[in-house]
XYZ file of C-alpha atoms in Angstrom:
592
model
C 58.067 -1.225 12.995
C 56.909 -4.402 13.377
C 53.673 -2.776 14.151
C 53.934 -0.684 11.219
C 54.382 -3.727 8.773
C 51.537 -5.518 10.600
C 49.133 -2.869 9.984
C 50.410 -2.575 6.139
C 49.880 -6.199 5.943
C 46.271 -6.008 7.102
C 45.436 -3.339 5.102
C 46.843 -5.171 1.707
C 44.896 -8.047 2.798
C 41.801 -6.030 3.297
C 42.466 -4.271 0.000
C 43.103 -7.790 -1.559
C 39.855 -9.198 -0.168
C 37.968 -6.138 -1.278
C 39.259 -6.655 -4.703
C 38.429 -10.166 -5.331
C 34.862 -9.838 -4.132
C 31.879 -9.707 -6.880
C 30.912 -5.948 -7.781
C 27.315 -6.905 -5.514
C 29.081 -7.344 -2.612
C 31.092 -4.155 -3.057
C 28.367 -2.047 -3.730
C 26.364 -3.368 -0.829
C 29.227 -3.059 1.610
C 30.029 0.360 0.407
C 26.302 1.310 0.761
C 26.364 -0.170 3.933
C 28.756 1.953 5.436
C 27.895 5.071 4.050
C 24.299 4.509 5.423
C 25.407 3.192 8.954
C 28.328 5.772 9.610
C 25.896 9.069 9.341
C 23.036 7.366 10.959
C 25.596 6.120 14.077
C 27.120 9.208 14.193
C 23.525 11.407 14.186
C 22.442 8.847 16.873
C 26.126 9.544 18.958
C 25.501 13.063 18.481
C 22.213 13.485 19.399
C 22.751 11.813 22.488
C 25.612 13.411 23.361
C 24.104 16.627 22.616
C 20.842 15.720 24.525
C 22.984 14.625 27.678
C 24.692 18.157 27.380
C 21.811 20.160 27.279
C 20.434 18.566 30.037
C 23.438 18.810 32.151
C 23.897 22.482 31.007
C 20.088 22.770 31.871
C 19.871 21.055 34.869
C 23.482 23.151 36.307
C 21.910 26.440 35.225
C 18.322 25.285 37.511
C 20.734 24.618 40.269
C 22.895 27.570 40.249
C 19.867 29.719 40.472
C 18.569 27.295 43.464
C 22.231 27.877 44.953
C 22.048 31.673 44.770
C 18.579 31.765 46.374
C 20.011 29.522 49.123
C 23.193 31.400 49.527
C 21.211 34.525 50.001
C 18.915 32.944 52.341
C 21.981 31.739 54.259
C 23.616 35.120 54.199
C 20.696 37.034 55.343
C 20.423 34.728 57.896
C 24.257 35.089 59.160
C 23.918 38.958 58.829
C 20.643 38.995 61.365
C 23.033 37.241 63.812
C 26.113 39.717 62.864
C 23.782 42.413 63.996
C 22.738 41.031 67.123
C 26.174 40.469 68.077
C 26.970 44.070 66.670
C 24.352 45.496 69.310
C 26.238 43.557 72.001
C 29.659 44.746 70.748
C 28.152 48.416 71.366
C 26.589 48.288 74.445
C 29.212 50.202 76.437
C 27.155 49.417 80.113
C 27.843 46.140 79.255
C 31.567 46.062 78.721
C 31.784 48.202 82.090
C 30.265 45.477 84.192
C 32.823 43.126 82.186
C 35.849 45.092 82.791
C 35.132 46.073 86.396
C 36.507 44.946 89.500
C 34.568 42.999 91.956
C 36.936 41.641 94.290
C 35.330 42.778 97.513
C 32.052 44.216 95.869
C 29.611 41.255 95.716
C 26.674 43.364 95.074
C 28.060 44.872 92.326
C 28.517 41.580 90.280
C 24.945 40.827 91.030
C 23.806 43.969 88.962
C 26.038 42.572 85.948
C 24.392 39.098 86.201
C 21.097 40.999 86.037
C 21.904 43.198 83.349
C 23.131 40.426 81.340
C 20.366 37.988 82.168
C 18.024 40.476 81.119
C 19.858 41.761 77.824
C 20.452 38.248 77.089
C 16.970 36.687 77.647
C 15.245 39.316 75.632
C 17.687 38.619 72.399
C 17.290 34.688 73.055
C 13.350 35.377 73.027
C 13.489 37.817 69.708
C 15.573 35.175 67.900
C 14.190 31.634 69.190
C 16.882 29.993 66.554
C 19.610 31.055 69.115
C 20.534 28.133 71.531
C 22.897 30.250 73.650
C 24.427 33.592 74.058
C 27.502 33.487 76.010
C 30.259 36.221 77.439
C 33.927 35.000 77.876
C 36.058 37.237 80.072
C 39.249 36.817 81.589
C 37.857 39.243 84.369
C 38.719 36.777 87.359
C 36.798 38.891 89.753
C 33.497 38.546 88.043
C 32.539 34.940 89.015
C 31.015 32.758 85.921
C 27.535 31.943 86.214
C 27.890 28.996 84.001
C 25.375 30.276 81.674
C 25.806 33.825 80.103
C 29.272 34.664 81.776
C 32.251 32.417 81.727
C 35.783 32.699 82.060
C 38.143 32.753 78.664
C 40.097 29.515 79.706
C 37.073 27.500 79.120
C 36.835 28.124 75.215
C 39.092 25.992 72.814
C 42.536 27.640 72.160
C 42.037 27.637 68.349
C 38.619 29.404 68.842
C 40.578 32.304 70.705
C 43.161 32.606 68.733
C 41.281 33.242 65.381
C 38.628 35.066 67.187
C 41.250 37.493 68.449
C 42.961 37.778 64.860
C 39.428 39.115 63.316
C 39.872 42.229 65.853
C 36.230 42.633 66.130
C 35.572 43.434 62.926
C 35.016 39.972 61.061
C 32.468 37.324 62.696
C 33.853 33.935 62.555
C 31.360 30.608 62.387
C 32.801 27.228 63.782
C 31.251 23.899 63.866
C 30.795 22.747 67.292
C 32.184 19.235 68.175
C 28.932 17.553 69.550
C 26.752 14.870 68.304
C 24.621 14.730 65.566
C 21.092 15.452 67.689
C 22.255 18.414 69.294
C 25.006 19.669 66.816
C 24.982 23.629 66.587
C 27.095 26.417 64.709
C 29.215 29.070 67.031
C 29.682 32.473 66.387
C 32.618 34.020 67.923
C 33.275 37.837 68.188
C 36.195 39.384 70.194
C 35.130 42.329 72.508
C 37.275 45.554 73.090
C 37.466 49.233 73.872
C 36.145 51.315 71.030
C 39.503 53.445 71.040
C 42.064 50.858 72.121
C 42.838 47.505 70.504
C 42.100 46.078 73.912
C 40.227 42.831 74.029
C 38.052 42.499 77.158
C 36.138 39.371 76.240
C 34.592 37.184 73.448
C 31.030 36.737 72.478
C 29.758 33.533 71.409
C 26.339 33.003 69.995
C 24.945 29.364 69.100
C 22.346 28.379 66.347
C 21.091 25.271 65.555
C 22.067 22.957 62.406
C 18.388 23.317 62.035
C 17.985 26.744 61.742
C 20.454 26.578 58.962
C 19.070 23.365 57.199
C 15.399 24.981 57.090
C 17.052 27.223 54.237
C 17.646 24.537 52.306
C 15.049 21.795 53.302
C 12.524 23.208 50.856
C 14.964 22.757 47.602
C 15.981 19.314 48.833
C 13.309 17.591 46.839
C 15.198 15.240 44.096
C 18.563 16.331 45.362
C 21.033 16.404 47.801
C 22.177 19.960 49.310
C 25.275 20.422 51.746
C 26.679 23.494 53.184
C 30.625 23.444 54.286
C 32.864 25.616 55.459
C 36.240 26.794 53.844
C 38.038 23.434 55.176
C 35.095 20.892 53.712
C 33.508 20.531 57.095
C 29.750 19.585 56.801
C 27.901 22.392 58.380
C 24.024 20.828 57.355
C 23.109 18.115 54.796
C 20.224 16.801 53.349
C 22.376 13.316 53.010
C 20.304 10.362 54.163
C 22.207 6.964 55.258
C 25.503 8.789 54.602
C 27.676 9.522 57.778
C 30.433 11.972 56.920
C 31.732 15.429 58.726
C 33.871 16.197 55.398
C 33.438 16.616 51.295
C 37.093 14.739 51.441
C 35.254 11.658 52.956
C 32.753 11.684 49.692
C 34.535 9.361 47.009
C 36.984 11.195 44.946
C 35.750 12.764 42.061
C 35.727 11.271 38.438
C 35.749 14.582 36.271
C 35.246 18.470 36.791
C 34.319 21.120 34.533
C 33.307 24.869 34.657
C 30.554 26.656 33.379
C 29.274 30.468 33.502
C 26.633 29.259 36.457
C 29.273 27.665 38.649
C 31.457 25.027 38.644
C 30.169 21.208 38.619
C 31.731 17.876 38.533
C 30.939 13.905 38.817
C 31.273 12.330 41.999
C 30.197 8.917 43.429
C 28.605 8.258 46.686
C 28.698 4.388 47.018
C 27.525 2.903 43.548
C 25.447 5.846 42.585
C 26.761 8.907 40.374
C 26.324 12.139 41.240
C 26.050 15.566 39.005
C 27.651 17.960 41.881
C 27.315 21.945 41.601
C 28.681 23.933 44.293
C 29.268 27.997 44.720
C 30.864 29.986 47.630
C 29.096 32.347 49.996
C 31.069 35.293 51.175
C 32.428 34.191 54.377
C 33.888 31.219 52.542
C 31.334 28.391 53.196
C 30.063 26.637 50.215
C 26.944 25.462 49.111
C 26.975 22.046 47.335
C 24.038 20.246 45.363
C 24.329 16.869 44.107
C 21.984 15.535 41.209
C 21.453 11.355 40.458
C 22.987 11.175 37.225
C 20.741 8.555 36.102
C 17.710 10.084 37.417
C 19.009 13.513 35.684
C 19.375 11.664 32.388
C 16.364 9.121 32.438
C 14.301 11.056 30.136
C 17.137 11.441 27.891
C 18.290 7.836 27.896
C 14.438 6.908 26.937
C 14.780 9.351 23.916
C 18.067 7.648 23.061
C 16.515 4.152 23.315
C 13.637 5.433 21.046
C 15.998 7.184 18.627
C 18.343 4.000 18.603
C 15.403 1.788 17.781
C 14.126 3.803 15.149
C 17.961 3.994 13.634
C 17.929 0.458 13.907
C 14.412 0.091 11.692
C 16.065 2.870 9.410
C 19.230 0.495 8.954
C 17.447 -2.388 8.495
C 15.115 -0.820 5.971
C 18.210 0.792 4.183
C 19.901 -2.687 4.184
C 16.916 -4.108 2.232
C 16.870 -1.058 -0.199
C 20.733 -1.494 -0.964
C 20.510 -4.909 -1.522
C 17.511 -4.154 -3.811
C 19.334 -1.520 -5.550
C 22.719 -3.610 -5.817
C 20.840 -6.454 -7.294
C 19.248 -3.974 -9.686
C 22.334 -2.221 -10.733
C 24.771 -5.395 -10.876
C 21.933 -7.540 -12.733
C 22.484 -5.796 -16.167
C 26.435 -6.236 -15.764
C 26.057 -9.880 -15.005
C 23.992 -10.149 -17.931
C 26.614 -8.133 -20.317
C 29.264 -10.314 -18.600
C 27.684 -13.315 -19.810
C 27.685 -11.748 -23.783
C 31.511 -10.979 -23.329
C 32.131 -14.513 -22.177
C 30.250 -15.618 -25.144
C 32.745 -13.417 -27.541
C 35.759 -15.261 -25.316
C 34.432 -18.742 -26.184
C 33.958 -17.775 -30.085
C 30.201 -17.334 -30.306
C 29.514 -13.859 -31.899
C 25.329 -14.516 -31.680
C 24.273 -12.048 -28.799
C 21.338 -11.679 -27.146
C 19.847 -8.043 -28.098
C 18.695 -6.987 -24.834
C 17.372 -3.546 -24.246
C 19.802 -2.179 -21.908
C 18.664 1.673 -21.463
C 21.130 4.697 -22.620
C 23.034 5.105 -19.735
C 27.004 4.107 -19.384
C 25.657 0.323 -19.408
C 23.617 0.477 -22.146
C 26.332 2.182 -24.229
C 28.423 -0.146 -23.363
C 26.097 -3.272 -24.257
C 26.037 -1.196 -27.618
C 29.769 -0.974 -27.900
C 29.981 -4.909 -27.281
C 27.132 -5.534 -30.283
C 29.471 -3.326 -32.451
C 32.561 -4.977 -31.566
C 31.342 -8.301 -31.936
C 29.880 -7.690 -35.334
C 33.029 -6.290 -36.219
C 35.111 -8.668 -34.989
C 33.003 -11.529 -36.782
C 33.038 -9.582 -40.293
C 37.443 -9.552 -39.658
C 37.293 -13.060 -38.908
C 35.262 -14.029 -41.852
C 37.732 -11.899 -43.872
C 40.551 -13.382 -42.540
C 39.099 -16.726 -43.199
C 38.252 -16.381 -46.679
C 41.860 -15.020 -47.066
C 43.171 -17.716 -45.443
C 40.929 -20.108 -47.302
C 42.432 -18.553 -50.801
C 45.811 -18.913 -49.469
C 45.212 -22.467 -48.793
C 43.855 -23.108 -52.311
C 46.792 -21.062 -53.830
C 49.255 -23.160 -51.753
C 47.364 -26.616 -52.860
C 47.450 -25.484 -56.157
C 51.174 -24.591 -56.015
C 51.684 -27.995 -54.484
C 49.567 -29.666 -57.039
C 51.608 -27.996 -59.605
C 54.886 -29.228 -57.865
C 54.033 -32.792 -57.581
C 54.153 -33.588 -61.476
C 58.031 -31.615 -61.687
C 59.254 -33.657 -58.618
C 58.246 -36.894 -60.406
C 59.719 -35.034 -63.755
C 62.853 -34.251 -61.977
C 63.798 -37.782 -61.361
C 62.752 -38.898 -64.498
C 64.637 -36.116 -66.447
C 67.719 -37.477 -64.369
C 67.261 -40.859 -66.174
C 66.771 -39.208 -69.514
C 69.952 -37.145 -69.358
C 72.018 -40.338 -68.413
C 70.529 -42.076 -71.451
C 71.363 -39.301 -73.553
C 74.827 -39.156 -72.444
C 75.221 -43.283 -72.990
C 73.615 -42.570 -76.632
C 75.922 -39.810 -77.266
C 72.962 -37.077 -77.965
C 74.210 -33.973 -76.369
C 71.359 -32.052 -77.384
C 68.915 -33.841 -75.544
C 71.400 -34.221 -72.860
C 71.582 -30.292 -72.566
C 67.700 -29.722 -72.011
C 67.100 -32.763 -69.867
C 70.083 -30.997 -67.907
C 67.915 -27.830 -67.864
C 64.756 -28.833 -67.073
C 66.452 -30.721 -64.022
C 68.100 -27.697 -62.976
C 64.679 -25.622 -63.106
C 62.805 -27.893 -61.159
C 65.561 -28.583 -58.530
C 65.259 -24.759 -57.768
C 61.326 -24.839 -58.134
C 60.902 -27.520 -55.396
C 63.474 -25.831 -52.911
C 62.758 -28.583 -50.459
C 59.265 -27.122 -49.956
C 59.894 -23.776 -49.174
C 57.618 -20.581 -50.316
C 60.491 -17.833 -50.869
C 63.949 -18.095 -52.350
C 66.701 -15.347 -53.234
C 66.311 -13.222 -55.928
C 69.362 -14.352 -57.340
C 67.664 -17.954 -57.643
C 64.539 -16.721 -59.057
C 66.810 -15.291 -61.803
C 68.443 -18.328 -61.875
C 65.344 -20.454 -62.335
C 64.009 -18.016 -64.941
C 67.628 -18.436 -66.869
C 67.079 -22.335 -66.824
C 63.270 -22.042 -68.211
C 64.950 -19.535 -70.982
C 67.349 -22.116 -71.750
C 65.134 -24.990 -72.405
C 62.251 -22.736 -74.494
C 65.491 -21.830 -76.595
C 65.728 -25.439 -77.590
C 62.356 -25.553 -78.851
C 61.886 -21.779 -80.351
C 65.336 -21.521 -81.489
C 65.796 -17.825 -82.809
C 62.202 -16.676 -81.909
C 63.040 -14.390 -79.009
C 65.939 -12.905 -77.795
C 66.402 -11.987 -73.599
C 68.256 -8.946 -72.228
C 68.542 -8.533 -68.595
C 69.025 -5.243 -66.556
C 69.473 -6.259 -62.881
C 70.295 -4.263 -60.126
C 73.119 -6.792 -58.249
C 72.720 -5.127 -55.376
C 69.288 -6.590 -54.792
C 69.866 -10.061 -55.328
C 70.273 -11.195 -51.789
C 67.073 -10.083 -50.960
C 63.933 -12.650 -50.794
C 60.790 -13.076 -52.964
C 58.280 -15.765 -53.195
C 59.368 -18.670 -56.116
C 58.045 -18.696 -59.653
C 56.791 -14.934 -59.606
C 58.502 -14.096 -62.897
C 58.199 -17.658 -65.363
C 54.741 -17.562 -65.749
C 55.154 -13.688 -67.462
C 58.115 -15.262 -69.543
C 55.644 -18.093 -70.512
C 53.017 -15.656 -71.414
C 55.495 -13.746 -73.736
C 56.746 -16.778 -75.665
C 53.252 -18.410 -75.756
C 51.207 -15.453 -76.863
C 53.508 -12.423 -78.140
C 55.097 -14.206 -80.797
C 53.456 -13.033 -84.290
C 54.680 -16.042 -86.307
C 57.504 -18.718 -86.577
C 59.426 -16.348 -88.622
C 59.298 -13.224 -86.713
C 60.797 -13.182 -83.094
C 60.432 -11.061 -80.531
C 62.614 -9.283 -77.720
C 62.110 -10.126 -74.123
C 63.714 -7.625 -71.187
C 63.827 -8.516 -67.737
C 64.346 -5.685 -65.373
C 65.024 -5.238 -61.476
C 65.119 -2.282 -59.939
C 64.473 -0.766 -56.621
C 61.504 1.995 -56.134
C 61.930 3.291 -52.485
C 61.378 0.463 -49.934
C 60.141 -1.787 -52.907
C 61.592 -4.068 -55.389
C 60.182 -4.059 -59.078
C 60.313 -6.949 -61.184
C 59.605 -5.626 -64.788
C 58.921 -8.239 -68.132
C 58.715 -6.212 -71.145
C 58.086 -7.773 -74.532
C 57.425 -6.371 -78.239
C 55.037 -8.950 -79.517
C 51.414 -8.691 -80.605
C 49.825 -7.351 -77.328
C 46.963 -8.687 -75.545
C 43.621 -7.507 -76.445
C 41.679 -6.138 -73.395
C 38.687 -8.786 -72.816
C 41.714 -11.316 -73.135
C 43.742 -9.341 -70.164
C 40.658 -8.975 -68.076
C 39.767 -12.782 -68.164
C 43.609 -13.392 -67.233
C 43.431 -11.215 -64.399
C 40.633 -13.334 -63.051
C 40.676 -16.730 -61.390
C 38.522 -18.506 -63.912
C 40.268 -19.657 -67.025
C 43.500 -20.525 -65.646
C 43.409 -24.073 -65.102
C 47.461 -24.631 -64.259
C 46.879 -22.059 -61.653
C 50.191 -20.093 -62.686
C 48.580 -17.426 -64.309
C 48.688 -13.409 -63.678
C 45.801 -13.975 -60.651
C 47.708 -16.990 -59.312
C 50.711 -14.725 -59.080
C 49.278 -11.560 -57.920
C 47.042 -13.555 -55.261
C 49.986 -15.121 -53.658
C 51.696 -11.991 -53.076
C 48.965 -10.021 -52.136
C 48.421 -12.824 -49.432
C 51.773 -13.014 -48.044
C 52.907 -9.329 -48.393
C 49.405 -7.184 -48.422
C 47.128 -5.462 -50.191
C 50.114 -2.519 -51.203
C 52.106 -5.444 -53.345
C 50.871 -7.301 -56.334
C 51.269 -7.582 -60.198
C 50.514 -4.691 -62.834
C 49.754 -5.529 -66.359
C 50.159 -2.509 -69.018
C 49.438 -4.188 -72.724
C 48.511 -2.702 -76.186
C 48.182 -4.624 -79.290
C 50.724 -4.270 -81.859
C 52.874 -2.666 -79.455
C 53.662 -5.260 -76.740
C 53.212 -5.924 -72.870
C 54.825 -4.773 -69.875
C 54.334 -6.369 -66.513
C 55.559 -4.820 -63.177
C 55.821 -7.264 -60.118
C 55.826 -5.000 -57.095
C 57.412 -7.010 -53.556
C 58.771 -5.477 -50.393
C 62.478 -5.226 -49.807
C 63.086 -8.181 -47.269
C 65.168 -11.433 -46.324
C 62.739 -13.398 -44.349
C 62.525 -17.036 -45.962
C 58.914 -18.438 -45.880
């Protein structure tokens, strides 16, 4: 669990390190890995493949050599076997060996003479034969100490194995002598052709040199060993290694099998050897040992050359990768500088050719976005300036009423003191009007307060224009708790009184309506006065010509700035018929 957690933490740390690196470093690292890994894999694969091909080729060549050596040894042994067969089939010799010589001394001299002639002739024809000896259990035939000996002079192991062969198999044994006179013994039991009764054992001794001569020509640049089925070394080309058995050579490291025979790796001293071996028909085996480093010398030279070439390619690739990553990231870095300019609020971007690829398209999109943002900022800035101007006009208009509010309170108190109730009422209504209009500096009031503000204004105007206008209210009382900007109805009531009355004898009717239109609220101010000519109406909807700031333009701009372009004021007028003003605001209860 701890290992998995540690591995996970290492991966997270590596991932974090990669994420926080510069793009140039990431590209360089990725390209470097993508370049080095294939080249390293190619070098390793080529080295291993070359080694395997050399080893396989060596195994194949050595396998052919071993086949030739084995064939020569088997032919040599077959020749010795034929000699033993001639002796085995010699009936006269057999009769001499089984005859009883207790009282006939002349007879065994004949036996000596026959054996000497026969064996000297065979030794002369086969100079590689050291001795030919007959071992018999016939004690009446004395031993001559050379060609004829008694059975008890043989090792018991040799006698047992020879008799077990029953005359049909010839076995060879390594004679336990010093290295200078070491020979190989061929033993075969002698018996009657029709009876399974042995009457003696034939032995033939050949020199180790005779077997070594068969491998000597092939022993150049390699070590060849001929061993029996128990691993005993019969002959070998090993120098400075004193071993009588293959088991005395250092333990094997690895083993494989090919179609040409078996091969494995061993070590003699400090030298690693490639070992190939094949068996003979009689159980012997021929072993060939090749020095591994010498065998792969050319491959190692080729590998070193390939490694140097690969290092040169990697160095060149690193330079090219670095230059490529520089080229690819340079445009990104320049683009990042332009983005940081926009971040700092500077939209004066340098127009540098960036091509038509993805980076070029990204650069083009940045230019377009910067231009769009600048246009939006300019538009918002203009609106904000207009809003500030409207608020400033509103504040300027409120400074005088605030002073008048305090002054009117003094006038009202003085009127009560002098018992002039008409002046008191007018001053009181005017004070109530300005108290609501000031509203502690807030921009919005409830619709009920806006209607109340309008009523106070109308009450004041009735004192001045007594009998010249009548006011009618059509209000949806469910809308009175919603909010609106203050002083959006009063300016239009003022227009009706100041501009719609024909003369001092003719009055007008004013209708104030409040209704819902979907999610919106609509104020309507309707009069049946003289109407407004088109050119005057157009000038009233523009900012110029409105010194007080409370004209149609002012109200319309305030509504649009706060609620959006979907809301505002619409005026419909016809000379001689009257004027209708519609004020549209959203249904909301937000106090600004």
